[in-house]
Amino acid sequence: MKKIIALVLAAMLVCTSAVMFTSCGAEEGKKELHMATNAFFEPYEYYDGDKVVGIDAEIAEAICEKLGYELVIDDMDFDSIITAVTSGKADFGMAGMTVTDERLESVDFTDSYTTATQVIIVPEENSKVKGIDDLESASIGVQLGTTGDIYVSDEYEKSGAKIERFNKGADAVLALTQGKVDAVVIDNEPAKAFVAQNDGIKILDDPFADEDYAICVAKDSELTEQINTALSELKEDGTVKKIIDKYIGD
Ligand code: ARG
């Protein structure tokens, strides 16, 4: 009798530990890849409820699936992304991020997955800024640490432009709709989303600065090559195009 009880107990123990093991195992089995982003940049990354969606989120998901990782998205200020990657807090940064020589000094970039331009948003009526040259003496809203910020700071701050730097593009656009700045310089697709969401503003015809978007990774990380392989497969089989087309109508 004692033996039987012992056996049953032992069997129960094995079962519970097996159950515990598999249930934890299922969650921990797949290693995570942390993506640093700034999720206020529709259509590349933005919130739908409490979920981050968009072109970057979906391409990252497809890459992680190919590489056998679980994707975790870490939302932060745009100007914290590179530090998150260099410090190892995040495995890669993907945020409609433009490849620049300055950034290449601290991180590596994967192959580019799409291109963009910087554009100027102004009030629909009585705009002080009618063309790119008018930026010289304007007050310009930008998102802190973005290429828009870098270009106008380099080009127009000396000539008397006043640069107002915001943590979110949306805050720069809000300042524009309130008449607190004369123009906003930002990437073309988010600009279109802002114009669609706000009355009384428009995008000027002359865009400037063509850019390549890519994923940033820690210098000399083996992830670069892994991501590039996955990315080229996803480009070849049409997945990247399908994701971009889903979010960018025309
Ligand atoms: N393309 C610009 C840059 O790399 C702006 C990117 C802003 N991205 C964002 N998720 N807020 O500087």
PDB file of C-alpha atoms and ligand atoms in Angstrom:
ATOM      1  CA  MET A   1       0.000   0.000   0.000  1.00  0.00           C
ATOM      2  CA  LYS A   2       2.761   2.423   1.010  1.00  0.00           C
ATOM      3  CA  LYS A   3       4.551   1.591  -2.202  1.00  0.00           C
ATOM      4  CA  ILE A   4       1.463   2.328  -4.255  1.00  0.00           C
ATOM      5  CA  ILE A   5       0.949   5.687  -2.539  1.00  0.00           C
ATOM      6  CA  ALA A   6       4.582   6.569  -3.107  1.00  0.00           C
ATOM      7  CA  LEU A   7       4.305   5.641  -6.757  1.00  0.00           C
ATOM      8  CA  VAL A   8       1.145   7.703  -7.242  1.00  0.00           C
ATOM      9  CA  LEU A   9       2.768  10.665  -5.489  1.00  0.00           C
ATOM     10  CA  ALA A  10       5.877  10.354  -7.608  1.00  0.00           C
ATOM     11  CA  ALA A  11       3.774  10.166 -10.765  1.00  0.00           C
ATOM     12  CA  MET A  12       1.859  13.282  -9.691  1.00  0.00           C
ATOM     13  CA  LEU A  13       5.091  15.126  -9.074  1.00  0.00           C
ATOM     14  CA  VAL A  14       6.458  14.205 -12.471  1.00  0.00           C
ATOM     15  CA  CYS A  15       3.225  15.335 -14.093  1.00  0.00           C
ATOM     16  CA  THR A  16       3.051  18.700 -12.360  1.00  0.00           C
ATOM     17  CA  SER A  17       6.669  19.453 -13.057  1.00  0.00           C
ATOM     18  CA  ALA A  18       6.169  18.375 -16.668  1.00  0.00           C
ATOM     19  CA  VAL A  19       3.190  20.704 -16.950  1.00  0.00           C
ATOM     20  CA  MET A  20       5.124  23.544 -15.338  1.00  0.00           C
ATOM     21  CA  PHE A  21       8.084  22.896 -17.545  1.00  0.00           C
ATOM     22  CA  THR A  22       6.173  22.876 -20.793  1.00  0.00           C
ATOM     23  CA  SER A  23       4.113  25.923 -19.933  1.00  0.00           C
ATOM     24  CA  CYS A  24       7.171  27.971 -18.973  1.00  0.00           C
ATOM     25  CA  GLY A  25       9.123  26.346 -21.756  1.00  0.00           C
ATOM     26  CA  ALA A  26       6.641  27.493 -24.363  1.00  0.00           C
ATOM     27  CA  GLU A  27       7.187  31.098 -23.365  1.00  0.00           C
ATOM     28  CA  GLU A  28      10.890  30.929 -22.820  1.00  0.00           C
ATOM     29  CA  GLY A  29      11.687  28.533 -25.638  1.00  0.00           C
ATOM     30  CA  LYS A  30      11.767  31.252 -28.267  1.00  0.00           C
ATOM     31  CA  LYS A  31      14.427  33.837 -27.710  1.00  0.00           C
ATOM     32  CA  GLU A  32      13.324  37.444 -27.872  1.00  0.00           C
ATOM     33  CA  LEU A  33      14.629  40.177 -30.102  1.00  0.00           C
ATOM     34  CA  HIS A  34      13.981  43.655 -28.743  1.00  0.00           C
ATOM     35  CA  MET A  35      13.239  46.366 -31.270  1.00  0.00           C
ATOM     36  CA  ALA A  36      13.742  49.949 -30.143  1.00  0.00           C
ATOM     37  CA  THR A  37      11.364  52.372 -31.832  1.00  0.00           C
ATOM     38  CA  ASN A  38       9.392  55.572 -31.390  1.00  0.00           C
ATOM     39  CA  ALA A  39       5.816  54.576 -32.080  1.00  0.00           C
ATOM     40  CA  PHE A  40       4.373  57.930 -33.121  1.00  0.00           C
ATOM     41  CA  PHE A  41       5.315  57.760 -36.751  1.00  0.00           C
ATOM     42  CA  GLU A  42       2.423  56.550 -38.852  1.00  0.00           C
ATOM     43  CA  PRO A  43       2.513  54.572 -41.149  1.00  0.00           C
ATOM     44  CA  TYR A  44       5.842  53.084 -39.995  1.00  0.00           C
ATOM     45  CA  GLU A  45       5.048  52.579 -36.301  1.00  0.00           C
ATOM     46  CA  TYR A  46       2.049  53.766 -34.341  1.00  0.00           C
ATOM     47  CA  TYR A  47      -0.469  52.565 -31.793  1.00  0.00           C
ATOM     48  CA  ASP A  48      -3.636  50.761 -32.705  1.00  0.00           C
ATOM     49  CA  GLY A  49      -5.133  50.484 -29.215  1.00  0.00           C
ATOM     50  CA  ASP A  50      -2.196  49.289 -27.130  1.00  0.00           C
ATOM     51  CA  LYS A  51      -0.533  47.439 -29.983  1.00  0.00           C
ATOM     52  CA  VAL A  52       2.255  48.925 -32.088  1.00  0.00           C
ATOM     53  CA  VAL A  53       1.447  48.380 -35.771  1.00  0.00           C
ATOM     54  CA  GLY A  54       2.815  49.721 -39.041  1.00  0.00           C
ATOM     55  CA  ILE A  55       5.281  48.957 -41.810  1.00  0.00           C
ATOM     56  CA  ASP A  56       8.288  48.614 -39.499  1.00  0.00           C
ATOM     57  CA  ALA A  57       6.406  46.530 -36.947  1.00  0.00           C
ATOM     58  CA  GLU A  58       5.254  44.107 -39.629  1.00  0.00           C
ATOM     59  CA  ILE A  59       8.582  43.835 -41.436  1.00  0.00           C
ATOM     60  CA  ALA A  60      10.306  43.276 -38.080  1.00  0.00           C
ATOM     61  CA  GLU A  61       7.747  40.599 -37.241  1.00  0.00           C
ATOM     62  CA  ALA A  62       8.408  38.841 -40.548  1.00  0.00           C
ATOM     63  CA  ILE A  63      12.185  39.013 -40.013  1.00  0.00           C
ATOM     64  CA  CYS A  64      11.914  37.622 -36.473  1.00  0.00           C
ATOM     65  CA  GLU A  65       9.662  34.837 -37.678  1.00  0.00           C
ATOM     66  CA  LYS A  66      12.249  33.847 -40.280  1.00  0.00           C
ATOM     67  CA  LEU A  67      15.057  33.946 -37.751  1.00  0.00           C
ATOM     68  CA  GLY A  68      13.060  32.080 -35.091  1.00  0.00           C
ATOM     69  CA  TYR A  69      12.818  34.908 -32.584  1.00  0.00           C
ATOM     70  CA  GLU A  70       9.916  36.414 -30.751  1.00  0.00           C
ATOM     71  CA  LEU A  71       9.652  40.152 -31.481  1.00  0.00           C
ATOM     72  CA  VAL A  72       9.329  42.533 -28.541  1.00  0.00           C
ATOM     73  CA  ILE A  73       8.771  46.213 -29.369  1.00  0.00           C
ATOM     74  CA  ASP A  74      10.212  48.775 -26.948  1.00  0.00           C
ATOM     75  CA  ASP A  75       8.737  52.239 -27.479  1.00  0.00           C
ATOM     76  CA  MET A  76      10.950  55.188 -26.488  1.00  0.00           C
ATOM     77  CA  ASP A  77      11.944  58.706 -27.553  1.00  0.00           C
ATOM     78  CA  PHE A  78      13.478  58.716 -31.028  1.00  0.00           C
ATOM     79  CA  ASP A  79      16.750  60.160 -29.784  1.00  0.00           C
ATOM     80  CA  SER A  80      17.158  57.273 -27.292  1.00  0.00           C
ATOM     81  CA  ILE A  81      17.024  54.521 -29.910  1.00  0.00           C
ATOM     82  CA  ILE A  82      20.694  54.506 -30.904  1.00  0.00           C
ATOM     83  CA  THR A  83      21.836  54.489 -27.265  1.00  0.00           C
ATOM     84  CA  ALA A  84      19.453  51.597 -26.548  1.00  0.00           C
ATOM     85  CA  VAL A  85      21.113  49.661 -29.366  1.00  0.00           C
ATOM     86  CA  THR A  86      24.723  50.537 -28.538  1.00  0.00           C
ATOM     87  CA  SER A  87      24.175  49.723 -24.847  1.00  0.00           C
ATOM     88  CA  GLY A  88      22.588  46.362 -25.703  1.00  0.00           C
ATOM     89  CA  LYS A  89      19.256  47.256 -24.102  1.00  0.00           C
ATOM     90  CA  ALA A  90      17.693  46.660 -27.509  1.00  0.00           C
ATOM     91  CA  ASP A  91      18.880  44.258 -30.203  1.00  0.00           C
ATOM     92  CA  PHE A  92      18.028  46.547 -33.103  1.00  0.00           C
ATOM     93  CA  GLY A  93      16.423  49.883 -33.851  1.00  0.00           C
ATOM     94  CA  MET A  94      13.736  50.275 -36.491  1.00  0.00           C
ATOM     95  CA  ALA A  95      11.896  53.571 -36.650  1.00  0.00           C
ATOM     96  CA  GLY A  96      11.722  54.915 -40.177  1.00  0.00           C
ATOM     97  CA  MET A  97      15.358  55.538 -39.405  1.00  0.00           C
ATOM     98  CA  THR A  98      17.517  57.138 -42.063  1.00  0.00           C
ATOM     99  CA  VAL A  99      21.025  55.907 -42.711  1.00  0.00           C
ATOM    100  CA  THR A 100      23.420  58.799 -42.042  1.00  0.00           C
ATOM    101  CA  ASP A 101      27.215  59.005 -41.845  1.00  0.00           C
ATOM    102  CA  GLU A 102      26.994  60.382 -38.350  1.00  0.00           C
ATOM    103  CA  ARG A 103      24.876  57.463 -37.109  1.00  0.00           C
ATOM    104  CA  LEU A 104      27.208  55.022 -38.864  1.00  0.00           C
ATOM    105  CA  GLU A 105      29.900  56.168 -36.456  1.00  0.00           C
ATOM    106  CA  SER A 106      28.038  54.531 -33.570  1.00  0.00           C
ATOM    107  CA  VAL A 107      25.927  51.760 -35.147  1.00  0.00           C
ATOM    108  CA  ASP A 108      25.806  49.533 -38.217  1.00  0.00           C
ATOM    109  CA  PHE A 109      22.856  49.597 -40.588  1.00  0.00           C
ATOM    110  CA  THR A 110      21.321  46.677 -42.456  1.00  0.00           C
ATOM    111  CA  ASP A 111      20.439  46.951 -46.119  1.00  0.00           C
ATOM    112  CA  SER A 112      17.766  49.535 -46.779  1.00  0.00           C
ATOM    113  CA  TYR A 113      14.139  48.370 -46.924  1.00  0.00           C
ATOM    114  CA  THR A 114      12.578  51.549 -48.319  1.00  0.00           C
ATOM    115  CA  THR A 115      13.233  55.189 -49.224  1.00  0.00           C
ATOM    116  CA  ALA A 116      11.738  58.481 -48.123  1.00  0.00           C
ATOM    117  CA  THR A 117      12.097  62.245 -48.436  1.00  0.00           C
ATOM    118  CA  GLN A 118      11.872  65.151 -46.040  1.00  0.00           C
ATOM    119  CA  VAL A 119       8.995  67.535 -46.706  1.00  0.00           C
ATOM    120  CA  ILE A 120       7.778  70.871 -45.375  1.00  0.00           C
ATOM    121  CA  ILE A 121       4.312  71.180 -43.797  1.00  0.00           C
ATOM    122  CA  VAL A 122       2.822  74.684 -43.627  1.00  0.00           C
ATOM    123  CA  PRO A 123      -0.548  76.324 -42.911  1.00  0.00           C
ATOM    124  CA  GLU A 124      -2.922  75.988 -45.846  1.00  0.00           C
ATOM    125  CA  GLU A 125      -3.574  79.715 -45.883  1.00  0.00           C
ATOM    126  CA  ASN A 126      -1.316  82.773 -45.528  1.00  0.00           C
ATOM    127  CA  SER A 127       1.775  80.658 -45.067  1.00  0.00           C
ATOM    128  CA  LYS A 128       4.919  82.634 -44.359  1.00  0.00           C
ATOM    129  CA  VAL A 129       6.894  79.744 -45.831  1.00  0.00           C
ATOM    130  CA  LYS A 130       6.039  79.312 -49.519  1.00  0.00           C
ATOM    131  CA  GLY A 131       9.149  77.475 -50.608  1.00  0.00           C
ATOM    132  CA  ILE A 132      12.298  75.978 -49.225  1.00  0.00           C
ATOM    133  CA  ASP A 133      14.213  79.300 -49.292  1.00  0.00           C
ATOM    134  CA  ASP A 134      11.756  80.863 -46.864  1.00  0.00           C
ATOM    135  CA  LEU A 135      12.987  78.465 -44.176  1.00  0.00           C
ATOM    136  CA  GLU A 136      15.980  80.766 -43.718  1.00  0.00           C
ATOM    137  CA  SER A 137      14.075  83.166 -41.520  1.00  0.00           C
ATOM    138  CA  ALA A 138      11.229  80.960 -40.288  1.00  0.00           C
ATOM    139  CA  SER A 139      10.495  79.217 -37.032  1.00  0.00           C
ATOM    140  CA  ILE A 140      10.626  75.523 -37.823  1.00  0.00           C
ATOM    141  CA  GLY A 141       9.258  72.634 -35.796  1.00  0.00           C
ATOM    142  CA  VAL A 142      11.032  69.272 -35.952  1.00  0.00           C
ATOM    143  CA  GLN A 143      11.223  66.005 -34.024  1.00  0.00           C
ATOM    144  CA  LEU A 144      14.299  66.040 -31.802  1.00  0.00           C
ATOM    145  CA  GLY A 145      17.267  64.124 -33.173  1.00  0.00           C
ATOM    146  CA  THR A 146      15.705  63.298 -36.539  1.00  0.00           C
ATOM    147  CA  THR A 147      17.242  64.055 -39.909  1.00  0.00           C
ATOM    148  CA  GLY A 148      14.688  66.868 -40.260  1.00  0.00           C
ATOM    149  CA  ASP A 149      16.212  68.390 -37.118  1.00  0.00           C
ATOM    150  CA  ILE A 150      19.754  67.820 -38.393  1.00  0.00           C
ATOM    151  CA  TYR A 151      19.103  69.347 -41.855  1.00  0.00           C
ATOM    152  CA  VAL A 152      17.385  72.504 -40.712  1.00  0.00           C
ATOM    153  CA  SER A 153      19.839  72.974 -37.856  1.00  0.00           C
ATOM    154  CA  ASP A 154      22.782  72.673 -40.255  1.00  0.00           C
ATOM    155  CA  GLU A 155      21.260  74.672 -43.086  1.00  0.00           C
ATOM    156  CA  TYR A 156      19.078  77.370 -41.598  1.00  0.00           C
ATOM    157  CA  GLU A 157      19.910  77.987 -37.953  1.00  0.00           C
ATOM    158  CA  LYS A 158      22.886  80.179 -38.859  1.00  0.00           C
ATOM    159  CA  SER A 159      20.810  82.328 -41.198  1.00  0.00           C
ATOM    160  CA  GLY A 160      18.349  83.147 -38.434  1.00  0.00           C
ATOM    161  CA  ALA A 161      15.797  80.334 -38.490  1.00  0.00           C
ATOM    162  CA  LYS A 162      14.470  79.398 -35.089  1.00  0.00           C
ATOM    163  CA  ILE A 163      14.360  75.639 -34.577  1.00  0.00           C
ATOM    164  CA  GLU A 164      11.789  74.258 -32.133  1.00  0.00           C
ATOM    165  CA  ARG A 165      12.535  70.638 -31.220  1.00  0.00           C
ATOM    166  CA  PHE A 166       9.757  68.336 -30.020  1.00  0.00           C
ATOM    167  CA  ASN A 167       9.860  64.776 -28.699  1.00  0.00           C
ATOM    168  CA  LYS A 168       7.061  63.755 -31.054  1.00  0.00           C
ATOM    169  CA  GLY A 169       6.339  64.788 -34.617  1.00  0.00           C
ATOM    170  CA  ALA A 170       2.708  65.195 -33.587  1.00  0.00           C
ATOM    171  CA  ASP A 171       3.697  67.881 -31.076  1.00  0.00           C
ATOM    172  CA  ALA A 172       5.530  69.804 -33.800  1.00  0.00           C
ATOM    173  CA  VAL A 173       2.413  69.578 -35.966  1.00  0.00           C
ATOM    174  CA  LEU A 174       0.239  70.722 -33.056  1.00  0.00           C
ATOM    175  CA  ALA A 175       2.476  73.773 -32.651  1.00  0.00           C
ATOM    176  CA  LEU A 176       2.018  74.461 -36.374  1.00  0.00           C
ATOM    177  CA  THR A 177      -1.779  74.272 -36.165  1.00  0.00           C
ATOM    178  CA  GLN A 178      -1.629  76.652 -33.191  1.00  0.00           C
ATOM    179  CA  GLY A 179       0.499  79.125 -35.138  1.00  0.00           C
ATOM    180  CA  LYS A 180       3.470  78.688 -32.800  1.00  0.00           C
ATOM    181  CA  VAL A 181       5.816  77.670 -35.630  1.00  0.00           C
ATOM    182  CA  ASP A 182       5.757  78.591 -39.333  1.00  0.00           C
ATOM    183  CA  ALA A 183       6.598  75.180 -40.733  1.00  0.00           C
ATOM    184  CA  VAL A 184       7.372  71.580 -39.793  1.00  0.00           C
ATOM    185  CA  VAL A 185      10.058  69.527 -41.533  1.00  0.00           C
ATOM    186  CA  ILE A 186       9.435  65.793 -41.332  1.00  0.00           C
ATOM    187  CA  ASP A 187       9.415  62.584 -43.394  1.00  0.00           C
ATOM    188  CA  ASN A 188       6.915  62.465 -46.284  1.00  0.00           C
ATOM    189  CA  GLU A 189       4.651  59.596 -45.240  1.00  0.00           C
ATOM    190  CA  PRO A 190       4.148  60.687 -41.606  1.00  0.00           C
ATOM    191  CA  ALA A 191       3.594  64.193 -43.032  1.00  0.00           C
ATOM    192  CA  LYS A 192       0.743  62.847 -45.166  1.00  0.00           C
ATOM    193  CA  ALA A 193      -0.785  61.155 -42.112  1.00  0.00           C
ATOM    194  CA  PHE A 194      -0.565  64.405 -40.092  1.00  0.00           C
ATOM    195  CA  VAL A 195      -2.149  66.433 -42.893  1.00  0.00           C
ATOM    196  CA  ALA A 196      -4.964  63.883 -43.152  1.00  0.00           C
ATOM    197  CA  GLN A 197      -5.585  64.113 -39.408  1.00  0.00           C
ATOM    198  CA  ASN A 198      -5.437  67.911 -39.048  1.00  0.00           C
ATOM    199  CA  ASP A 199      -7.418  70.608 -40.824  1.00  0.00           C
ATOM    200  CA  GLY A 200      -5.753  73.674 -42.292  1.00  0.00           C
ATOM    201  CA  ILE A 201      -2.270  72.367 -43.086  1.00  0.00           C
ATOM    202  CA  LYS A 202      -0.644  71.177 -46.315  1.00  0.00           C
ATOM    203  CA  ILE A 203       2.612  69.792 -47.673  1.00  0.00           C
ATOM    204  CA  LEU A 204       4.709  72.056 -49.918  1.00  0.00           C
ATOM    205  CA  ASP A 205       5.547  70.672 -53.323  1.00  0.00           C
ATOM    206  CA  ASP A 206       9.291  70.891 -53.083  1.00  0.00           C
ATOM    207  CA  PRO A 207      10.603  67.983 -51.031  1.00  0.00           C
ATOM    208  CA  PHE A 208      14.243  67.897 -50.089  1.00  0.00           C
ATOM    209  CA  ALA A 209      16.748  65.257 -49.032  1.00  0.00           C
ATOM    210  CA  ASP A 210      16.196  61.732 -50.323  1.00  0.00           C
ATOM    211  CA  GLU A 211      16.779  59.154 -47.649  1.00  0.00           C
ATOM    212  CA  ASP A 212      17.209  55.414 -47.166  1.00  0.00           C
ATOM    213  CA  TYR A 213      15.507  53.758 -44.224  1.00  0.00           C
ATOM    214  CA  ALA A 214      17.306  50.814 -42.617  1.00  0.00           C
ATOM    215  CA  ILE A 215      17.521  48.887 -39.362  1.00  0.00           C
ATOM    216  CA  CYS A 216      20.331  49.821 -36.985  1.00  0.00           C
ATOM    217  CA  VAL A 217      22.268  47.205 -35.030  1.00  0.00           C
ATOM    218  CA  ALA A 218      25.217  47.266 -32.661  1.00  0.00           C
ATOM    219  CA  LYS A 219      28.552  47.593 -34.441  1.00  0.00           C
ATOM    220  CA  ASP A 220      29.930  44.278 -35.711  1.00  0.00           C
ATOM    221  CA  SER A 221      26.876  42.362 -34.491  1.00  0.00           C
ATOM    222  CA  GLU A 222      26.208  39.083 -36.274  1.00  0.00           C
ATOM    223  CA  LEU A 223      22.568  40.158 -36.394  1.00  0.00           C
ATOM    224  CA  THR A 224      23.331  42.447 -39.345  1.00  0.00           C
ATOM    225  CA  GLU A 225      23.999  39.561 -41.673  1.00  0.00           C
ATOM    226  CA  GLN A 226      21.124  37.473 -40.307  1.00  0.00           C
ATOM    227  CA  ILE A 227      18.682  40.351 -40.761  1.00  0.00           C
ATOM    228  CA  ASN A 228      20.051  41.080 -44.249  1.00  0.00           C
ATOM    229  CA  THR A 229      19.509  37.471 -45.322  1.00  0.00           C
ATOM    230  CA  ALA A 230      15.954  37.449 -43.969  1.00  0.00           C
ATOM    231  CA  LEU A 231      15.273  40.879 -45.476  1.00  0.00           C
ATOM    232  CA  SER A 232      16.475  39.921 -48.938  1.00  0.00           C
ATOM    233  CA  GLU A 233      14.246  36.827 -48.889  1.00  0.00           C
ATOM    234  CA  LEU A 234      11.304  38.961 -47.787  1.00  0.00           C
ATOM    235  CA  LYS A 235      12.029  41.440 -50.565  1.00  0.00           C
ATOM    236  CA  GLU A 236      12.326  38.691 -53.144  1.00  0.00           C
ATOM    237  CA  ASP A 237       9.108  36.904 -52.240  1.00  0.00           C
ATOM    238  CA  GLY A 238       7.166  40.189 -52.270  1.00  0.00           C
ATOM    239  CA  THR A 239       6.448  40.348 -48.521  1.00  0.00           C
ATOM    240  CA  VAL A 240       8.127  43.734 -47.988  1.00  0.00           C
ATOM    241  CA  LYS A 241       6.230  45.274 -50.894  1.00  0.00           C
ATOM    242  CA  LYS A 242       2.956  43.774 -49.697  1.00  0.00           C
ATOM    243  CA  ILE A 243       3.441  45.243 -46.213  1.00  0.00           C
ATOM    244  CA  ILE A 244       4.356  48.685 -47.586  1.00  0.00           C
ATOM    245  CA  ASP A 245       1.398  48.672 -49.998  1.00  0.00           C
ATOM    246  CA  LYS A 246      -0.941  47.727 -47.175  1.00  0.00           C
ATOM    247  CA  TYR A 247      -0.073  50.923 -45.283  1.00  0.00           C
ATOM    248  CA  ILE A 248       0.687  53.295 -48.165  1.00  0.00           C
ATOM    249  CA  GLY A 249      -2.384  53.323 -50.359  1.00  0.00           C
ATOM    250  CA  ASP A 250      -1.130  54.856 -53.587  1.00  0.00           C
TER     251      ASP A 250
HETATM  252  N1  ARG B   1      13.821  59.468 -40.898  1.00  0.00           N
HETATM  253  C1  ARG B   1      14.059  60.370 -39.833  1.00  0.00           C
HETATM  254  C2  ARG B   1      15.345  60.016 -39.130  1.00  0.00           C
HETATM  255  O1  ARG B   1      15.839  58.944 -39.258  1.00  0.00           O
HETATM  256  C3  ARG B   1      12.932  60.445 -38.842  1.00  0.00           C
HETATM  257  C4  ARG B   1      12.580  59.180 -38.165  1.00  0.00           C
HETATM  258  C5  ARG B   1      11.622  59.360 -37.002  1.00  0.00           C
HETATM  259  N2  ARG B   1      11.090  58.112 -36.609  1.00  0.00           N
HETATM  260  C6  ARG B   1      10.210  57.891 -35.613  1.00  0.00           C
HETATM  261  N3  ARG B   1       9.779  56.674 -35.404  1.00  0.00           N
HETATM  262  N4  ARG B   1       9.795  58.872 -34.874  1.00  0.00           N
HETATM  263  O2  ARG B   1      15.892  60.797 -38.399  1.00  0.00           O
END
